[in-house]
PDB file of C-alpha atoms and ligand atoms in Angstrom:
ATOM      1  CA  MET A  44       6.839 -21.702  12.944  1.00  0.00           C
ATOM      2  CA  SER A  45       5.728 -19.663  10.025  1.00  0.00           C
ATOM      3  CA  ALA A  46       6.272 -15.937  10.059  1.00  0.00           C
ATOM      4  CA  PRO A  47       3.212 -13.690  10.755  1.00  0.00           C
ATOM      5  CA  LYS A  48       1.312 -12.562   7.742  1.00  0.00           C
ATOM      6  CA  THR A  49       1.854  -9.380   5.919  1.00  0.00           C
ATOM      7  CA  LEU A  50      -1.242  -7.159   5.377  1.00  0.00           C
ATOM      8  CA  VAL A  51      -1.615  -5.773   1.834  1.00  0.00           C
ATOM      9  CA  ILE A  52      -4.113  -2.853   1.533  1.00  0.00           C
ATOM     10  CA  VAL A  53      -4.938  -2.544  -2.321  1.00  0.00           C
ATOM     11  CA  ALA A  54      -6.433   0.596  -3.382  1.00  0.00           C
ATOM     12  CA  HIS A  55      -7.568   0.312  -7.014  1.00  0.00           C
ATOM     13  CA  PRO A  56     -11.079   1.487  -8.253  1.00  0.00           C
ATOM     14  CA  ASP A  57     -11.418  -1.450 -10.613  1.00  0.00           C
ATOM     15  CA  LEU A  58      -9.153  -4.301  -9.356  1.00  0.00           C
ATOM     16  CA  ALA A  59     -11.187  -7.087 -11.065  1.00  0.00           C
ATOM     17  CA  GLY A  60     -11.710  -5.200 -14.204  1.00  0.00           C
ATOM     18  CA  THR A  61      -9.721  -2.605 -15.959  1.00  0.00           C
ATOM     19  CA  SER A  62      -6.699  -3.176 -13.782  1.00  0.00           C
ATOM     20  CA  ARG A  63      -3.783  -5.168 -15.332  1.00  0.00           C
ATOM     21  CA  VAL A  64      -0.666  -4.564 -13.113  1.00  0.00           C
ATOM     22  CA  ASN A  65      -2.537  -4.374  -9.592  1.00  0.00           C
ATOM     23  CA  ARG A  66      -4.762  -7.304 -10.553  1.00  0.00           C
ATOM     24  CA  ARG A  67      -1.794  -9.381 -11.494  1.00  0.00           C
ATOM     25  CA  TRP A  68       0.069  -8.466  -8.286  1.00  0.00           C
ATOM     26  CA  ALA A  69      -2.911  -9.394  -6.240  1.00  0.00           C
ATOM     27  CA  GLU A  70      -3.364 -12.704  -7.987  1.00  0.00           C
ATOM     28  CA  GLU A  71       0.216 -13.468  -7.187  1.00  0.00           C
ATOM     29  CA  LEU A  72      -0.464 -12.676  -3.586  1.00  0.00           C
ATOM     30  CA  ALA A  73      -3.449 -14.728  -3.501  1.00  0.00           C
ATOM     31  CA  LYS A  74      -1.254 -17.827  -4.332  1.00  0.00           C
ATOM     32  CA  HIS A  75       0.447 -17.396  -0.782  1.00  0.00           C
ATOM     33  CA  PRO A  76      -2.652 -17.056   1.627  1.00  0.00           C
ATOM     34  CA  ASP A  77      -0.346 -18.314   4.509  1.00  0.00           C
ATOM     35  CA  GLU A  78       2.068 -15.261   3.922  1.00  0.00           C
ATOM     36  CA  PHE A  79      -0.456 -12.386   2.575  1.00  0.00           C
ATOM     37  CA  GLU A  80      -3.670 -11.077   3.719  1.00  0.00           C
ATOM     38  CA  VAL A  81      -5.131  -8.937   1.012  1.00  0.00           C
ATOM     39  CA  ARG A  82      -7.892  -6.249   1.461  1.00  0.00           C
ATOM     40  CA  ASP A  83      -9.290  -4.757  -1.687  1.00  0.00           C
ATOM     41  CA  LEU A  84     -10.527  -1.521  -0.404  1.00  0.00           C
ATOM     42  CA  TYR A  85     -12.793  -0.589  -3.310  1.00  0.00           C
ATOM     43  CA  ALA A  86     -14.430  -4.005  -3.392  1.00  0.00           C
ATOM     44  CA  LEU A  87     -15.084  -3.869   0.532  1.00  0.00           C
ATOM     45  CA  TYR A  88     -16.447  -0.023   0.357  1.00  0.00           C
ATOM     46  CA  PRO A  89     -17.963   0.325  -2.984  1.00  0.00           C
ATOM     47  CA  GLU A  90     -19.876   3.213  -1.543  1.00  0.00           C
ATOM     48  CA  GLY A  91     -16.541   5.098  -0.922  1.00  0.00           C
ATOM     49  CA  SER A  92     -16.620   5.570   2.748  1.00  0.00           C
ATOM     50  CA  LEU A  93     -16.506   3.323   5.859  1.00  0.00           C
ATOM     51  CA  ASP A  94     -19.180   3.198   8.554  1.00  0.00           C
ATOM     52  CA  GLU A  95     -18.405   2.352  12.262  1.00  0.00           C
ATOM     53  CA  ASP A  96     -18.330  -1.456  11.456  1.00  0.00           C
ATOM     54  CA  GLY A  97     -15.929  -0.920   8.688  1.00  0.00           C
ATOM     55  CA  ILE A  98     -13.632   1.252  10.816  1.00  0.00           C
ATOM     56  CA  SER A  99     -13.643  -1.422  13.460  1.00  0.00           C
ATOM     57  CA  VAL A 100     -12.760  -4.151  10.962  1.00  0.00           C
ATOM     58  CA  GLU A 101      -9.968  -2.108   9.432  1.00  0.00           C
ATOM     59  CA  ARG A 102      -8.454  -1.244  12.910  1.00  0.00           C
ATOM     60  CA  ALA A 103      -8.725  -4.918  13.840  1.00  0.00           C
ATOM     61  CA  ALA A 104      -6.797  -5.858  10.644  1.00  0.00           C
ATOM     62  CA  LEU A 105      -4.008  -3.270  11.422  1.00  0.00           C
ATOM     63  CA  ALA A 106      -3.711  -4.346  14.777  1.00  0.00           C
ATOM     64  CA  ALA A 107      -3.206  -8.096  13.978  1.00  0.00           C
ATOM     65  CA  HIS A 108      -0.412  -7.441  11.617  1.00  0.00           C
ATOM     66  CA  ASP A 109       3.089  -5.785  12.160  1.00  0.00           C
ATOM     67  CA  LEU A 110       3.966  -5.298   8.420  1.00  0.00           C
ATOM     68  CA  ILE A 111       1.447  -3.453   6.396  1.00  0.00           C
ATOM     69  CA  ILE A 112       1.861  -2.683   2.598  1.00  0.00           C
ATOM     70  CA  PHE A 113      -0.224  -0.195   0.656  1.00  0.00           C
ATOM     71  CA  GLN A 114      -0.510  -1.390  -2.895  1.00  0.00           C
ATOM     72  CA  PHE A 115      -1.997   0.996  -5.596  1.00  0.00           C
ATOM     73  CA  PRO A 116      -1.534   2.637  -9.147  1.00  0.00           C
ATOM     74  CA  VAL A 117      -0.184   6.153  -8.956  1.00  0.00           C
ATOM     75  CA  TYR A 118      -3.013   8.751  -9.511  1.00  0.00           C
ATOM     76  CA  TRP A 119      -1.774  12.200  -9.679  1.00  0.00           C
ATOM     77  CA  TYR A 120       1.513  11.660  -7.634  1.00  0.00           C
ATOM     78  CA  SER A 121      -0.719  10.053  -4.906  1.00  0.00           C
ATOM     79  CA  ALA A 122      -3.038   7.042  -4.306  1.00  0.00           C
ATOM     80  CA  PRO A 123      -6.559   6.452  -5.440  1.00  0.00           C
ATOM     81  CA  ALA A 124      -9.008   8.446  -3.323  1.00  0.00           C
ATOM     82  CA  LEU A 125     -10.579   5.627  -1.245  1.00  0.00           C
ATOM     83  CA  LEU A 126      -7.160   5.048   0.485  1.00  0.00           C
ATOM     84  CA  ARG A 127      -7.065   8.772   1.657  1.00  0.00           C
ATOM     85  CA  THR A 128     -10.639   8.310   3.003  1.00  0.00           C
ATOM     86  CA  TRP A 129      -9.654   4.990   4.530  1.00  0.00           C
ATOM     87  CA  THR A 130      -6.812   6.886   6.255  1.00  0.00           C
ATOM     88  CA  ASP A 131      -8.909   9.670   7.373  1.00  0.00           C
ATOM     89  CA  GLU A 132     -11.528   7.393   9.025  1.00  0.00           C
ATOM     90  CA  VAL A 133      -9.398   4.620  10.350  1.00  0.00           C
ATOM     91  CA  TYR A 134      -6.451   6.738  11.900  1.00  0.00           C
ATOM     92  CA  GLY A 135      -8.802   8.549  14.231  1.00  0.00           C
ATOM     93  CA  PHE A 136      -7.775  10.561  17.170  1.00  0.00           C
ATOM     94  CA  GLY A 137      -7.511   8.498  20.308  1.00  0.00           C
ATOM     95  CA  TRP A 138      -6.702   5.378  18.343  1.00  0.00           C
ATOM     96  CA  ALA A 139      -3.773   6.216  15.937  1.00  0.00           C
ATOM     97  CA  TYR A 140      -2.701   9.383  17.691  1.00  0.00           C
ATOM     98  CA  GLY A 141      -3.559  11.512  20.736  1.00  0.00           C
ATOM     99  CA  GLY A 142      -2.150   8.993  23.413  1.00  0.00           C
ATOM    100  CA  GLU A 143       1.366   9.943  23.684  1.00  0.00           C
ATOM    101  CA  LYS A 144       1.688   8.023  27.118  1.00  0.00           C
ATOM    102  CA  ALA A 145      -0.131   4.997  25.968  1.00  0.00           C
ATOM    103  CA  ALA A 146       1.964   1.842  25.228  1.00  0.00           C
ATOM    104  CA  PRO A 147       2.380   0.758  21.619  1.00  0.00           C
ATOM    105  CA  GLY A 148      -0.763  -0.985  20.418  1.00  0.00           C
ATOM    106  CA  GLU A 149      -3.065   0.793  22.907  1.00  0.00           C
ATOM    107  CA  PRO A 150      -5.712   3.188  21.916  1.00  0.00           C
ATOM    108  CA  GLY A 151      -3.907   6.561  21.061  1.00  0.00           C
ATOM    109  CA  ARG A 152      -0.799   4.592  19.791  1.00  0.00           C
ATOM    110  CA  ALA A 153      -2.415   1.635  18.114  1.00  0.00           C
ATOM    111  CA  LEU A 154       0.119   1.820  15.162  1.00  0.00           C
ATOM    112  CA  ALA A 155       3.263   2.628  17.089  1.00  0.00           C
ATOM    113  CA  ASN A 156       6.200   0.183  16.079  1.00  0.00           C
ATOM    114  CA  LYS A 157       4.232  -1.105  12.981  1.00  0.00           C
ATOM    115  CA  ARG A 158       6.132  -1.313   9.767  1.00  0.00           C
ATOM    116  CA  PHE A 159       4.683   0.067   6.588  1.00  0.00           C
ATOM    117  CA  ALA A 160       5.777   0.183   2.947  1.00  0.00           C
ATOM    118  CA  VAL A 161       4.318   1.113  -0.378  1.00  0.00           C
ATOM    119  CA  ALA A 162       4.082  -0.796  -3.577  1.00  0.00           C
ATOM    120  CA  MET A 163       2.911   1.188  -6.610  1.00  0.00           C
ATOM    121  CA  CYS A 164       3.039   1.167 -10.398  1.00  0.00           C
ATOM    122  CA  ALA A 165       3.181   4.312 -12.488  1.00  0.00           C
ATOM    123  CA  GLY A 166       2.096   5.059 -16.071  1.00  0.00           C
ATOM    124  CA  ASP A 167       5.270   7.164 -16.663  1.00  0.00           C
ATOM    125  CA  ILE A 168       8.694   6.004 -17.152  1.00  0.00           C
ATOM    126  CA  GLU A 169      11.230   5.654 -14.530  1.00  0.00           C
ATOM    127  CA  ALA A 170      13.512   8.283 -16.085  1.00  0.00           C
ATOM    128  CA  ASN A 171      10.906  11.028 -15.379  1.00  0.00           C
ATOM    129  CA  TYR A 172      10.708  10.135 -11.652  1.00  0.00           C
ATOM    130  CA  CYS A 173      13.995  12.367 -10.645  1.00  0.00           C
ATOM    131  CA  ALA A 174      14.772  15.857  -9.965  1.00  0.00           C
ATOM    132  CA  THR A 175      15.660  16.580 -13.610  1.00  0.00           C
ATOM    133  CA  GLY A 176      12.763  14.636 -15.126  1.00  0.00           C
ATOM    134  CA  THR A 177       9.212  15.943 -15.915  1.00  0.00           C
ATOM    135  CA  VAL A 178       7.889  14.764 -12.590  1.00  0.00           C
ATOM    136  CA  GLY A 179      10.715  16.399 -10.699  1.00  0.00           C
ATOM    137  CA  PHE A 180      10.632  13.985  -7.709  1.00  0.00           C
ATOM    138  CA  THR A 181      11.828  10.388  -7.149  1.00  0.00           C
ATOM    139  CA  PRO A 182       9.466   7.743  -6.012  1.00  0.00           C
ATOM    140  CA  SER A 183      10.699   7.970  -2.577  1.00  0.00           C
ATOM    141  CA  GLU A 184       9.683  11.789  -2.507  1.00  0.00           C
ATOM    142  CA  VAL A 185       6.241  10.862  -4.083  1.00  0.00           C
ATOM    143  CA  ILE A 186       5.400   8.756  -1.073  1.00  0.00           C
ATOM    144  CA  ILE A 187       6.540  11.332   1.612  1.00  0.00           C
ATOM    145  CA  PRO A 188       2.753  11.614   2.814  1.00  0.00           C
ATOM    146  CA  PHE A 189       2.882   8.032   3.682  1.00  0.00           C
ATOM    147  CA  ARG A 190       6.330   8.244   5.240  1.00  0.00           C
ATOM    148  CA  ALA A 191       5.398  11.333   7.352  1.00  0.00           C
ATOM    149  CA  THR A 192       1.916   9.639   8.340  1.00  0.00           C
ATOM    150  CA  ALA A 193       4.015   6.689   9.596  1.00  0.00           C
ATOM    151  CA  ASN A 194       6.388   8.766  11.634  1.00  0.00           C
ATOM    152  CA  TYR A 195       3.477  10.743  13.154  1.00  0.00           C
ATOM    153  CA  VAL A 196       1.863   7.680  14.525  1.00  0.00           C
ATOM    154  CA  GLY A 197       5.124   6.244  15.833  1.00  0.00           C
ATOM    155  CA  ALA A 198       5.469   3.571  13.025  1.00  0.00           C
ATOM    156  CA  THR A 199       8.135   3.441  10.359  1.00  0.00           C
ATOM    157  CA  CYS A 200       7.746   3.280   6.449  1.00  0.00           C
ATOM    158  CA  GLU A 201      10.296   2.126   4.030  1.00  0.00           C
ATOM    159  CA  ALA A 202      11.711   4.923   2.202  1.00  0.00           C
ATOM    160  CA  GLU A 203      11.878   3.166  -0.992  1.00  0.00           C
ATOM    161  CA  PRO A 204       8.526   2.004  -2.602  1.00  0.00           C
ATOM    162  CA  PHE A 205       8.389  -1.132  -4.867  1.00  0.00           C
ATOM    163  CA  CYS A 206       7.681   0.592  -8.179  1.00  0.00           C
ATOM    164  CA  LEU A 207       6.821  -0.669 -11.676  1.00  0.00           C
ATOM    165  CA  PHE A 208       6.934   2.139 -14.193  1.00  0.00           C
ATOM    166  CA  GLY A 209       5.870   2.562 -17.792  1.00  0.00           C
ATOM    167  CA  THR A 210       2.614   0.783 -17.206  1.00  0.00           C
ATOM    168  CA  GLU A 211       0.836   2.835 -19.765  1.00  0.00           C
ATOM    169  CA  GLY A 212       3.469   2.253 -22.404  1.00  0.00           C
ATOM    170  CA  ASP A 213       4.288  -0.917 -24.000  1.00  0.00           C
ATOM    171  CA  LEU A 214       4.698  -2.927 -20.874  1.00  0.00           C
ATOM    172  CA  SER A 215       5.061  -6.589 -22.029  1.00  0.00           C
ATOM    173  CA  ASP A 216       3.409  -9.556 -20.426  1.00  0.00           C
ATOM    174  CA  ASP A 217       6.826 -10.804 -19.541  1.00  0.00           C
ATOM    175  CA  GLN A 218       7.741  -7.658 -17.756  1.00  0.00           C
ATOM    176  CA  LEU A 219       4.471  -7.930 -15.937  1.00  0.00           C
ATOM    177  CA  GLU A 220       5.127 -11.469 -14.844  1.00  0.00           C
ATOM    178  CA  ALA A 221       8.693 -10.512 -13.840  1.00  0.00           C
ATOM    179  CA  SER A 222       7.493  -7.639 -11.722  1.00  0.00           C
ATOM    180  CA  ALA A 223       4.993  -9.927  -9.921  1.00  0.00           C
ATOM    181  CA  VAL A 224       7.770 -12.236  -8.916  1.00  0.00           C
ATOM    182  CA  ALA A 225       9.988  -9.407  -7.906  1.00  0.00           C
ATOM    183  CA  TYR A 226       7.074  -7.903  -5.939  1.00  0.00           C
ATOM    184  CA  VAL A 227       6.722 -11.120  -3.794  1.00  0.00           C
ATOM    185  CA  GLU A 228      10.568 -11.424  -3.421  1.00  0.00           C
ATOM    186  CA  TRP A 229      10.485  -7.869  -2.244  1.00  0.00           C
ATOM    187  CA  LEU A 230       7.717  -8.614   0.341  1.00  0.00           C
ATOM    188  CA  ARG A 231       9.549 -11.681   1.772  1.00  0.00           C
ATOM    189  CA  LYS A 232      12.736  -9.540   2.097  1.00  0.00           C
ATOM    190  CA  LEU A 233      10.889  -6.938   4.147  1.00  0.00           C
ATOM    191  CA  VAL A 234       9.540  -9.908   6.334  1.00  0.00           C
ATOM    192  CA  ARG A 235      12.962 -11.084   7.017  1.00  0.00           C
ATOM    193  CA  ALA A 236      14.578  -7.672   7.698  1.00  0.00           C
TER     194      ALA A 236
HETATM  195  C1  LIG B 182      -6.806   9.216 -12.675  1.00  0.00           C
HETATM  196  C2  LIG B 182      -5.457   8.762 -13.082  1.00  0.00           C
HETATM  197  C3  LIG B 182      -4.282   9.472 -12.710  1.00  0.00           C
HETATM  198  C4  LIG B 182      -3.007   9.025 -12.929  1.00  0.00           C
HETATM  199  N1  LIG B 182      -1.833   9.654 -12.482  1.00  0.00           N
HETATM  200  C5  LIG B 182      -0.601   9.097 -12.848  1.00  0.00           C
HETATM  201  C6  LIG B 182       0.364   9.912 -12.366  1.00  0.00           C
HETATM  202  O1  LIG B 182       0.341  11.008 -11.567  1.00  0.00           O
HETATM  203  N2  LIG B 182       1.580   9.511 -12.693  1.00  0.00           N
HETATM  204  C7  LIG B 182       1.826   8.425 -13.472  1.00  0.00           C
HETATM  205  O2  LIG B 182       2.882   8.002 -13.773  1.00  0.00           O
HETATM  206  N3  LIG B 182       0.903   7.758 -13.893  1.00  0.00           N
HETATM  207  C8  LIG B 182      -0.414   8.041 -13.591  1.00  0.00           C
HETATM  208  N4  LIG B 182      -1.576   7.337 -14.101  1.00  0.00           N
HETATM  209  C9  LIG B 182      -1.451   6.152 -14.701  1.00  0.00           C
HETATM  210  C10 LIG B 182      -1.560   4.911 -13.720  1.00  0.00           C
HETATM  211  O3  LIG B 182      -0.609   5.007 -12.698  1.00  0.00           O
HETATM  212  C11 LIG B 182      -1.692   3.641 -14.408  1.00  0.00           C
HETATM  213  O4  LIG B 182      -2.779   3.495 -15.138  1.00  0.00           O
HETATM  214  C12 LIG B 182      -1.485   2.400 -13.550  1.00  0.00           C
HETATM  215  O5  LIG B 182      -0.146   2.228 -13.049  1.00  0.00           O
HETATM  216  C13 LIG B 182      -1.933   1.126 -14.182  1.00  0.00           C
HETATM  217  O6  LIG B 182      -2.147   0.223 -13.188  1.00  0.00           O
HETATM  218  P1  LIG B 182      -3.426  -1.050 -13.270  1.00  0.00           P
HETATM  219  O7  LIG B 182      -3.042  -1.679 -14.647  1.00  0.00           O
HETATM  220  O8  LIG B 182      -3.297  -1.667 -11.970  1.00  0.00           O
HETATM  221  O9  LIG B 182      -4.560  -0.130 -13.554  1.00  0.00           O
HETATM  222  C14 LIG B 182      -2.834   7.770 -13.841  1.00  0.00           C
HETATM  223  C15 LIG B 182      -4.020   7.168 -14.217  1.00  0.00           C
HETATM  224  C16 LIG B 182      -5.340   7.521 -13.819  1.00  0.00           C
HETATM  225  C17 LIG B 182      -6.405   6.734 -14.261  1.00  0.00           C
END
């Protein structure tokens, strides 16, 4: 029997247009529809917010998957804004939190025991993502809001994100292709873990 699918929430304001890295990664995932369920948030919610139907659809997608990935380009050491809006609206009181006595998966603890991870790309070079670099923090530290949110809702988040650096430098097509292959390998390793 095949493993359950991995849900990949992609947050890029122009995935089909200006994106190079996230688009290539999403294309790679689309080659394996039996393994990955991809949701392009900006295409789904071009108005920049979710109504009740949207919230229900997103909650159903989360409920149906155990391993959930957030894929995005790093924007100001965070994710593009719609992912925050999505979190604000989908992780509501009485659904994601507020039901300490509920069983995992039930309203109030709907995300308990889920596994989260982050896949991101950064314009800056890897050497700057450390205590002594110009960023001053590691990628694992940059994603602390994701890790803390997972903790709060009773889920887990991989401490180390999958990360491609230097996307605004002279990233070659070969490096981009290699990253797409490595990304899928990283995801498959998470599935097996
Ligand atoms: C509004 C904005 C903010 C950005 N902030 C950062 C940043 O904080 N750190 C960084 O390394 N790169 C930053 N970048 C560069 C993006 O991470 C880079 O454009 C992205 O990795 C390219 O991915 P794409 O080809 O899928 O668009 C920023 C880019 C934009 C447009």
